[in-house]
Coordinates of C-alpha atoms in Angstrom, one line a residue:
M27 CA -131.0 36.8 177.2
P28 CA -127.8 37.9 179.1
K29 CA -129.5 38.8 182.3
F30 CA -130.8 36.3 184.9
S31 CA -132.3 36.5 188.3
V32 CA -130.4 34.0 190.6
T33 CA -130.2 33.0 194.2
V34 CA -126.9 32.8 196.1
K35 CA -126.4 30.7 199.1
W36 CA -123.7 31.6 201.5
G37 CA -123.6 29.4 204.6
K38 CA -127.0 29.7 206.3
T39 CA -127.8 33.0 204.4
R40 CA -129.7 33.1 201.1
F41 CA -129.7 36.2 198.8
T42 CA -132.6 36.0 196.2
D43 CA -133.3 37.9 193.1
L44 CA -129.8 38.9 192.3
E45 CA -129.0 40.1 188.8
L46 CA -126.5 38.3 186.9
N47 CA -125.4 39.9 183.7
T48 CA -123.3 37.9 181.3
D49 CA -122.5 41.0 179.3
E50 CA -120.5 42.2 182.2
S51 CA -117.3 40.7 183.7
P52 CA -117.7 38.1 186.5
Q53 CA -115.9 40.5 188.6
V54 CA -118.9 42.7 188.5
F55 CA -121.2 39.9 189.9
K56 CA -118.5 39.2 192.6
A57 CA -118.4 42.9 193.4
Q58 CA -122.2 42.7 194.1
L59 CA -121.6 39.6 196.4
F60 CA -118.9 41.6 198.2
A61 CA -121.5 44.3 198.9
L62 CA -123.7 41.8 200.4
T63 CA -121.3 39.6 202.4
S64 CA -118.0 41.5 202.8
V65 CA -116.3 38.5 201.2
P66 CA -113.5 40.0 199.0
P67 CA -113.7 38.9 195.4
E68 CA -110.2 37.2 195.6
R69 CA -111.6 35.0 198.5
Q70 CA -114.8 34.1 196.7
R71 CA -115.6 30.7 195.0
V72 CA -118.9 30.8 193.3
L73 CA -120.0 27.3 192.5
Y74 CA -122.8 25.7 190.5
K75 CA -122.9 22.0 190.8
A76 CA -119.2 21.0 190.1
M77 CA -118.3 24.1 188.2
T78 CA -116.4 27.1 189.5
L79 CA -116.9 30.6 188.1
S80 CA -113.8 31.9 186.3
E81 CA -112.3 35.3 187.1
T82 CA -112.6 36.6 183.6
E83 CA -115.4 34.6 181.6
W84 CA -118.8 32.9 181.9
S85 CA -118.0 30.1 179.5
A86 CA -118.4 27.3 182.0
F87 CA -121.6 28.7 183.4
S88 CA -123.4 30.0 180.3
P89 CA -124.9 26.8 179.2
H90 CA -126.6 26.3 182.6
L91 CA -127.7 29.7 183.4
R92 CA -131.4 30.4 183.7
D93 CA -133.7 32.4 186.1
G94 CA -134.2 31.0 189.6
I95 CA -131.1 28.6 189.8
T96 CA -129.1 28.7 193.1
L97 CA -125.4 29.3 193.2
M98 CA -123.1 28.5 196.2
L99 CA -120.7 31.1 197.6
L100 CA -117.7 29.9 199.6
G101 CA -115.5 32.3 201.4
T102 CA -115.0 34.2 204.7
A103 CA -115.8 37.9 205.1
A104 CA -113.0 40.4 205.7
E105 CA -112.9 41.8 209.2
I106 CA -113.8 45.6 209.2
P107 CA -110.7 47.4 210.4
K108 CA -111.2 49.1 213.6
R109 CA -110.3 52.8 214.2
P110 CA -106.8 52.9 215.7
E111 CA -106.6 54.5 219.1
A112 CA -105.1 57.9 219.2
T113 CA -101.4 58.0 220.2
P114 CA -99.1 60.9 220.8
E115 CA -97.2 60.1 217.5
M116 CA -100.5 60.1 215.7
A117 CA -101.4 63.4 217.2
E118 CA -98.1 64.9 216.3
A119 CA -98.3 63.7 212.8
M120 CA -101.8 65.2 212.3
E121 CA -100.5 68.5 213.7
L122 CA -97.5 68.5 211.2
E123 CA -99.9 67.7 208.4
Q124 CA -102.2 70.6 209.4
S125 CA -99.3 73.0 209.6
G126 CA -98.0 72.0 206.2
S127 CA -99.6 71.5 202.8
M128 CA -103.2 70.4 202.5
A129 CA -103.9 66.7 202.0
I130 CA -105.4 66.1 198.7
P131 CA -108.1 63.4 198.7
R132 CA -108.5 60.7 196.0
G133 CA -110.5 61.1 193.0
I134 CA -113.1 58.8 191.5
V135 CA -112.8 57.6 187.8
N136 CA -115.8 58.6 185.5
L137 CA -117.2 55.3 184.2
G138 CA -119.2 56.9 181.5
N139 CA -121.5 59.8 182.4
T140 CA -121.3 59.0 186.1
C141 CA -120.0 62.4 187.1
Y142 CA -123.4 63.1 188.8
M143 CA -122.7 60.1 191.1
N144 CA -118.9 61.0 191.7
A145 CA -119.8 64.6 192.6
T146 CA -122.6 63.5 195.0
V147 CA -120.3 61.0 196.8
Q148 CA -117.5 63.6 197.3
C149 CA -119.9 66.1 198.7
L150 CA -121.5 63.7 201.1
R151 CA -118.0 62.6 202.3
T152 CA -117.6 66.1 203.9
I153 CA -120.0 65.0 206.6
P154 CA -118.2 63.4 209.7
E155 CA -121.3 62.0 211.3
L156 CA -122.2 60.3 208.0
K157 CA -118.9 58.7 207.7
E158 CA -118.9 57.6 211.3
A159 CA -122.4 56.0 211.0
L160 CA -121.3 54.1 207.9
R161 CA -118.0 53.0 209.5
N162 CA -120.0 51.5 212.3
F163 CA -122.5 49.7 210.1
S164 CA -122.2 46.0 209.6
P165 CA -124.7 43.9 207.6
P166 CA -126.8 41.4 209.7
T167 CA -125.5 38.0 209.6
D168 CA -128.9 36.4 210.8
P169 CA -131.0 35.9 207.6
S170 CA -134.1 36.7 209.7
L171 CA -132.7 40.2 210.2
A172 CA -131.7 40.7 206.5
P173 CA -133.8 43.4 204.6
H174 CA -136.4 42.3 202.2
D175 CA -134.6 44.1 199.5
P176 CA -130.9 43.1 199.5
T177 CA -130.0 45.8 197.0
A178 CA -130.6 48.5 199.7
Q179 CA -128.1 46.8 202.0
S180 CA -125.7 46.4 199.0
L181 CA -125.8 50.1 198.4
T182 CA -125.2 50.9 202.1
V183 CA -122.2 48.5 202.2
S184 CA -120.6 49.6 199.0
L185 CA -120.9 53.3 200.1
R186 CA -119.3 52.4 203.4
N187 CA -116.4 50.7 201.6
L188 CA -116.1 53.5 198.9
F189 CA -115.7 56.1 201.7
S190 CA -113.1 53.9 203.4
F191 CA -111.1 53.5 200.2
L192 CA -111.3 57.2 199.5
D193 CA -109.9 58.0 202.9
K194 CA -106.6 56.3 201.9
T195 CA -104.0 57.8 199.6
G196 CA -103.5 56.2 196.2
D197 CA -104.7 56.4 192.5
P198 CA -108.2 57.4 191.6
L199 CA -110.8 54.7 192.4
Q200 CA -113.1 53.0 189.9
P201 CA -116.5 52.8 191.7
L202 CA -117.7 49.8 189.8
L203 CA -119.2 48.2 192.9
F204 CA -121.0 51.3 194.0
L205 CA -122.3 52.0 190.5
Q206 CA -123.8 48.5 190.2
S207 CA -125.4 48.8 193.5
L208 CA -126.8 52.2 192.7
H209 CA -128.2 50.8 189.4
A210 CA -129.9 47.9 191.3
V211 CA -131.6 50.4 193.6
V212 CA -132.5 53.0 190.9
P213 CA -132.8 51.1 187.6
T214 CA -133.5 54.3 185.7
F215 CA -129.9 55.3 186.4
A216 CA -128.8 52.2 184.3
Q217 CA -130.6 53.5 181.3
K218 CA -128.4 53.7 178.1
G219 CA -128.4 55.9 175.2
P220 CA -128.7 55.2 171.5
R221 CA -124.9 54.5 171.2
G222 CA -125.0 52.0 174.2
G223 CA -123.4 54.3 176.8
L224 CA -124.9 55.2 180.1
Q225 CA -127.2 58.3 180.1
Q226 CA -126.5 61.4 182.1
Q227 CA -128.6 61.6 185.3
D228 CA -129.7 64.3 187.7
A229 CA -127.2 64.7 190.7
Q230 CA -130.0 66.0 193.0
E231 CA -132.1 62.9 192.5
C232 CA -128.9 60.7 193.1
W233 CA -128.3 62.7 196.3
I234 CA -131.9 62.1 197.6
E235 CA -132.0 58.4 196.7
I236 CA -128.7 57.6 198.3
L237 CA -129.7 59.3 201.6
R238 CA -133.1 57.6 201.5
V239 CA -131.9 54.1 201.0
I240 CA -128.9 54.2 203.5
G241 CA -131.1 55.9 206.0
G242 CA -132.9 52.5 206.7
F243 CA -129.6 51.1 207.9
L244 CA -128.3 53.9 210.1
P245 CA -130.3 54.4 213.4
S246 CA -130.5 57.6 215.1
N247 CA -129.1 58.2 218.6
K248 CA -132.5 59.3 219.8
P249 CA -135.7 57.2 219.3
A250 CA -138.3 58.7 217.0
I251 CA -141.7 59.7 218.4
D252 CA -143.4 59.7 214.9
S253 CA -141.6 59.4 211.7
N254 CA -144.5 60.8 209.7
P255 CA -144.9 64.4 210.5
L256 CA -147.9 65.0 208.2
G257 CA -151.1 65.7 209.9
R258 CA -149.6 65.6 213.4
R259 CA -150.9 67.8 216.3
E260 CA -149.9 71.5 216.3
G261 CA -146.8 72.2 218.2
A262 CA -145.1 69.0 217.1
T263 CA -141.5 68.9 218.4
A264 CA -138.4 68.6 216.4
T265 CA -137.7 65.0 217.6
D266 CA -140.8 63.9 215.8
C267 CA -138.9 63.2 212.5
Q268 CA -135.8 61.5 213.8
S269 CA -136.5 57.9 212.6
N270 CA -132.9 57.4 211.5
M271 CA -129.6 59.1 211.3
I272 CA -130.2 60.6 208.0
E273 CA -133.5 62.2 209.1
Q274 CA -131.8 63.3 212.3
Y275 CA -129.0 65.2 210.5
F276 CA -130.6 66.1 207.1
S277 CA -134.3 66.5 207.5
G278 CA -136.2 69.6 208.9
L279 CA -139.8 70.5 209.5
L280 CA -142.0 73.1 207.8
K281 CA -145.1 74.5 209.4
C282 CA -147.4 75.3 206.5
S283 CA -150.6 77.3 206.4
Y284 CA -153.2 77.1 203.6
T285 CA -155.8 79.8 202.8
C286 CA -158.4 79.1 200.1
K287 CA -158.7 81.8 197.5
E288 CA -162.1 80.9 196.3
A289 CA -164.0 80.4 199.5
D290 CA -164.3 81.8 203.0
E291 CA -162.7 78.8 204.8
P292 CA -160.6 78.6 208.1
V293 CA -156.9 78.6 207.6
T294 CA -155.6 75.0 207.8
S295 CA -152.1 74.1 208.8
S296 CA -149.8 71.1 208.7
V297 CA -146.3 70.0 209.6
E298 CA -144.2 68.8 206.7
K299 CA -140.8 67.2 206.4
F300 CA -138.1 68.4 204.0
M301 CA -134.7 67.0 203.0
S302 CA -133.8 70.1 201.1
L303 CA -135.0 73.7 200.7
Q304 CA -135.5 75.0 197.2
C305 CA -134.1 78.3 195.9
Y306 CA -136.5 79.4 193.2
I307 CA -135.2 81.7 190.5
E308 CA -138.1 84.0 190.0
H309 CA -138.8 87.6 189.5
D310 CA -136.2 89.8 191.2
V311 CA -134.4 86.9 193.1
R312 CA -130.7 87.6 192.9
Y313 CA -129.6 86.0 196.3
I314 CA -130.0 82.5 197.8
E315 CA -131.9 84.0 200.8
S316 CA -134.5 85.7 198.6
G317 CA -134.9 82.5 196.6
I318 CA -135.5 80.4 199.7
R319 CA -138.0 82.9 200.8
F320 CA -139.9 82.9 197.6
G321 CA -140.0 79.1 197.8
L322 CA -141.6 79.1 201.3
K323 CA -144.7 80.8 199.7
G324 CA -146.8 79.9 196.7
E325 CA -149.9 78.5 195.5
V326 CA -151.2 74.8 195.5
D327 CA -154.3 72.9 194.0
K328 CA -155.9 70.9 196.7
P329 CA -159.4 69.6 197.6
S330 CA -161.8 72.0 199.3
A331 CA -164.2 70.5 201.8
S332 CA -166.6 73.4 201.5
L333 CA -166.7 73.4 197.7
G334 CA -166.5 69.8 197.0
R335 CA -163.7 70.2 194.4
N336 CA -160.1 71.1 194.0
C337 CA -159.4 74.9 194.1
V338 CA -156.4 77.1 194.6
Y339 CA -154.9 77.7 198.1
T340 CA -152.1 80.1 199.0
R341 CA -149.4 78.4 201.0
S342 CA -147.2 80.0 203.6
S343 CA -144.4 78.2 205.3
L344 CA -141.9 78.7 208.1
V345 CA -139.2 76.3 209.4
G346 CA -140.0 74.5 212.5
R347 CA -136.8 72.5 212.8
L348 CA -133.4 73.2 211.2
P349 CA -131.2 70.2 210.3
G350 CA -127.6 70.0 211.2
Y351 CA -126.8 69.8 207.5
L352 CA -128.9 71.9 205.2
T353 CA -129.1 71.2 201.6
V354 CA -130.3 74.0 199.3
Q355 CA -131.2 73.2 195.8
V356 CA -131.0 76.0 193.2
M357 CA -133.8 75.3 190.9
R358 CA -131.8 75.7 187.7
F359 CA -133.9 73.3 185.4
D360 CA -137.3 73.9 183.9
F361 CA -139.4 72.0 181.6
G362 CA -141.2 74.0 179.0
K363 CA -142.6 74.0 175.4
Y364 CA -140.0 74.6 172.7
T365 CA -140.9 75.3 169.1
S366 CA -138.5 74.7 166.2
A367 CA -139.0 74.5 162.4
V368 CA -137.7 71.0 162.4
A369 CA -139.3 69.4 165.4
G370 CA -142.3 71.6 166.0
D371 CA -143.6 71.9 169.6
E372 CA -141.9 69.7 172.0
M373 CA -141.4 69.7 175.8
V374 CA -137.7 70.1 176.7
S375 CA -135.5 70.7 179.8
R376 CA -134.0 74.1 180.0
K377 CA -131.5 75.5 182.2
I378 CA -131.8 79.0 183.9
L379 CA -128.3 80.6 183.8
K380 CA -129.1 83.7 186.0
D381 CA -126.6 84.7 188.5
I382 CA -127.8 83.8 192.0
K383 CA -125.3 84.9 194.7
F384 CA -124.5 82.8 197.6
T385 CA -122.3 83.3 200.6
F386 CA -120.0 81.2 202.9
N387 CA -122.3 82.0 205.8
L388 CA -126.2 81.6 205.8
D389 CA -128.5 82.7 208.7
M390 CA -131.8 80.9 208.6
F391 CA -133.3 82.6 211.7
P392 CA -135.6 84.9 209.7
F393 CA -137.3 81.9 208.0
C394 CA -138.1 80.2 211.4
T395 CA -141.4 80.0 213.4
P396 CA -141.5 82.1 216.5
E397 CA -141.3 79.0 218.6
L398 CA -138.0 77.9 216.9
Q399 CA -136.6 81.4 217.0
A400 CA -137.1 81.3 220.8
R401 CA -135.2 78.0 221.1
L402 CA -132.4 79.3 218.8
A403 CA -132.1 82.6 220.9
P404 CA -129.7 81.4 223.7
M405 CA -127.1 80.0 221.4
R406 CA -127.3 83.0 219.1
G407 CA -126.7 85.0 222.2
R408 CA -123.5 83.2 222.9
F409 CA -122.3 83.9 219.4
K410 CA -123.2 87.6 219.9
Q411 CA -121.3 87.8 223.1
L412 CA -118.3 86.3 221.5
E413 CA -118.2 88.7 218.6
D414 CA -118.8 91.7 220.9
S415 CA -116.0 90.7 223.2
R416 CA -113.6 90.4 220.3
D417 CA -114.8 93.8 218.9
E418 CA -113.9 95.3 222.1
K419 CA -110.2 94.5 221.6
K420 CA -108.0 97.5 221.3
A421 CA -107.0 98.5 217.8
G422 CA -103.9 96.7 216.5
E423 CA -103.9 94.2 219.4
I424 CA -103.1 90.7 218.1
E425 CA -105.4 88.0 219.6
T426 CA -103.3 85.1 220.8
E427 CA -105.5 83.5 223.3
K428 CA -107.5 80.4 222.4
G429 CA -110.9 82.2 222.7
A430 CA -112.5 85.0 224.5
E431 CA -114.0 84.4 228.0
V432 CA -117.7 85.3 228.0
P433 CA -120.5 84.6 230.3
E434 CA -122.3 81.4 229.2
L435 CA -126.0 81.8 228.4
P436 CA -128.1 78.7 229.0
L437 CA -128.1 76.3 226.1
P438 CA -131.1 75.6 223.9
P439 CA -133.1 72.4 224.4
E440 CA -131.1 69.3 223.1
D441 CA -132.0 68.1 219.8
P442 CA -129.2 65.9 218.5
G443 CA -128.6 66.4 214.8
S444 CA -130.3 69.8 214.5
N445 CA -128.9 73.3 214.1
N446 CA -129.2 75.2 217.5
S447 CA -128.4 78.7 216.4
G448 CA -129.6 79.2 212.7
Y449 CA -126.1 79.9 211.6
Y450 CA -124.6 77.8 208.9
E451 CA -121.3 77.5 207.1
L452 CA -120.9 76.4 203.4
I453 CA -119.0 73.0 203.3
A454 CA -119.6 71.8 199.7
V455 CA -121.0 73.0 196.4
L456 CA -122.2 70.7 193.5
T457 CA -122.1 72.4 190.2
H458 CA -123.5 71.7 186.8
Q459 CA -122.0 72.7 183.4
G460 CA -124.1 72.6 180.3
R461 CA -127.6 73.6 179.0
S462 CA -129.7 70.5 179.9
I463 CA -130.3 68.2 182.9
N464 CA -129.9 65.3 180.6
S465 CA -126.4 66.3 179.5
G466 CA -123.6 68.4 180.7
H467 CA -121.1 67.7 183.5
Y468 CA -121.2 67.7 187.3
V469 CA -118.2 68.6 189.7
A470 CA -117.9 68.8 193.5
W471 CA -116.2 71.7 195.3
V472 CA -115.4 70.8 198.9
R473 CA -114.0 72.8 201.9
Q474 CA -111.3 71.0 203.8
E475 CA -110.1 73.7 206.2
E476 CA -111.2 77.3 207.0
E477 CA -109.8 78.8 203.8
D478 CA -108.9 75.7 201.8
W479 CA -111.3 74.5 199.1
I480 CA -110.6 71.8 196.4
K481 CA -112.2 71.0 193.1
L482 CA -113.0 67.3 192.5
D483 CA -113.7 66.9 188.9
D484 CA -114.0 63.0 188.7
D485 CA -110.3 61.9 189.0
K486 CA -108.9 65.3 188.6
I487 CA -108.2 67.1 191.9
D488 CA -107.2 70.8 192.1
Q489 CA -106.9 73.3 194.9
V490 CA -108.9 76.5 194.5
D491 CA -109.2 79.7 196.4
P492 CA -112.5 80.8 198.1
A493 CA -113.1 83.6 195.5
T494 CA -113.2 81.0 192.8
V495 CA -116.0 79.2 194.7
L496 CA -118.1 82.3 195.0
K497 CA -117.9 82.7 191.2
L498 CA -119.9 79.6 190.8
S499 CA -123.2 81.7 191.2
G500 CA -124.0 81.6 187.5
G501 CA -124.5 84.0 184.7
G502 CA -122.8 82.1 182.0
D503 CA -122.0 78.6 180.5
N504 CA -119.3 77.8 183.1
H505 CA -119.9 75.7 186.3
I506 CA -123.0 76.9 188.1
A507 CA -123.9 75.9 191.7
Y508 CA -126.8 73.5 191.7
L509 CA -126.7 72.0 195.2
L510 CA -125.3 73.9 198.2
L511 CA -124.4 71.9 201.3
Y512 CA -124.4 74.0 204.6
G513 CA -123.2 72.7 208.0
S514 CA -124.1 74.1 211.4
R515 CA -121.7 76.7 212.7
S516 CA -120.0 75.3 215.7
Y517 CA -119.7 77.7 218.8
E518 CA -117.0 75.7 220.2
L519 CA -114.9 75.9 217.1
A520 CA -115.6 79.7 216.8
A521 CA -114.6 80.3 220.4
A522 CA -111.4 78.4 220.1
A523 CA -110.3 80.0 216.7
P524 CA -108.3 83.3 216.7
R525 CA -110.1 86.2 215.3
K526 CA -110.4 86.4 211.5
K527 CA -111.8 88.8 209.0
K528 CA -115.4 88.1 208.4
K529 CA -116.2 86.4 205.0
K530 CA -118.8 87.8 202.8

């Protein structure tokens, strides 16, 4: 049995139920300890009785390994580097870099069907608030403050370190530590195929699991009123779902109404939280907006108080809170019955290749409740004033000023982490190439500047033009958009930027 569950004692801290796999290099186990303690592997001394763990083999430990033993870890944690203070020289260097060629980020090595993880990480790295929250995260040193599940903390630490390494120039990284932490949190991701290699996994599931786990360690900057929006009073406010930084910036609220189709019952309503909106590919859906609208309506099977049994209800939803970063999942994969002469009837995963157009700009205002629309109106008015003032420029006049001077309408009520206008800009696309969710290849496409996009295909990085990104809408066997990440449009940046042609 190559796998053992062991305890590691580091000073006054104990880490229990850690997986030790002798089929893997000792460096993998040391990487797990690095995630928990921030002690670099080169500083670690792992002891059992009088024996020291080798860098390359388990030979000295193997005869004594069994479930439940306690290992000793010696070593001091590396200090997390602080962000350097801005200097005139640094500002000048940044200005020169922006005026020159685009800085190309580091790639991530595919460790065998780990493209789903690599693409997810590269997309999430586009979010400055997430990078800042991870940069400020430090594992608790007091054992009483340590989480019940050390694997969750390990994943948060390893993602923080991975982001830090990716910000530095160099060769593509091998995300061994992060992969092991992810496998510990989601064991199904560690499943292997008939030939012993890792199986392909769903990037959307990876996306949600990463955000779910690290959210427990990244506090919001505004206390939550109620982290469970289900069944709350009508008129619940947007701040009701901000229990941590992830919910603050990534989660929204839906106000849902249910009408029974089989009995004359009063319409019921609820407020539900979402981490992504689905774009359903049904009927005449050809655009992201119509797919989202279709997904906000539907039928559900739920208990009926008057009939005493389950029956069909029609559901109609409107958005009650818009997150600062909106994830849209294009529902490409479907499970259905497939009949063949060899296998007969079997349930298989099928991919819908239909062309679903998306744009660089998304306006969510039409999908919002009247109450939210009223809160969004002031900032939308500012955007309109800005556009109108620029449209009034004389034909042929070159706009050189930093921004147009317009009367400032009152700001909407403050809700940190939310979108205050309904306007979004596309900042990343995660695509899938292949015919099944259990196979194929995932790639990240990320916006760096206003018109600069890069393709991050594991360790291969290429610059692409915006027109290429819009061609990821589907219709064939090439890369097809699966997840779209939109960020709130900034009024301050829009006002400071010179006038540009509108993007479709």
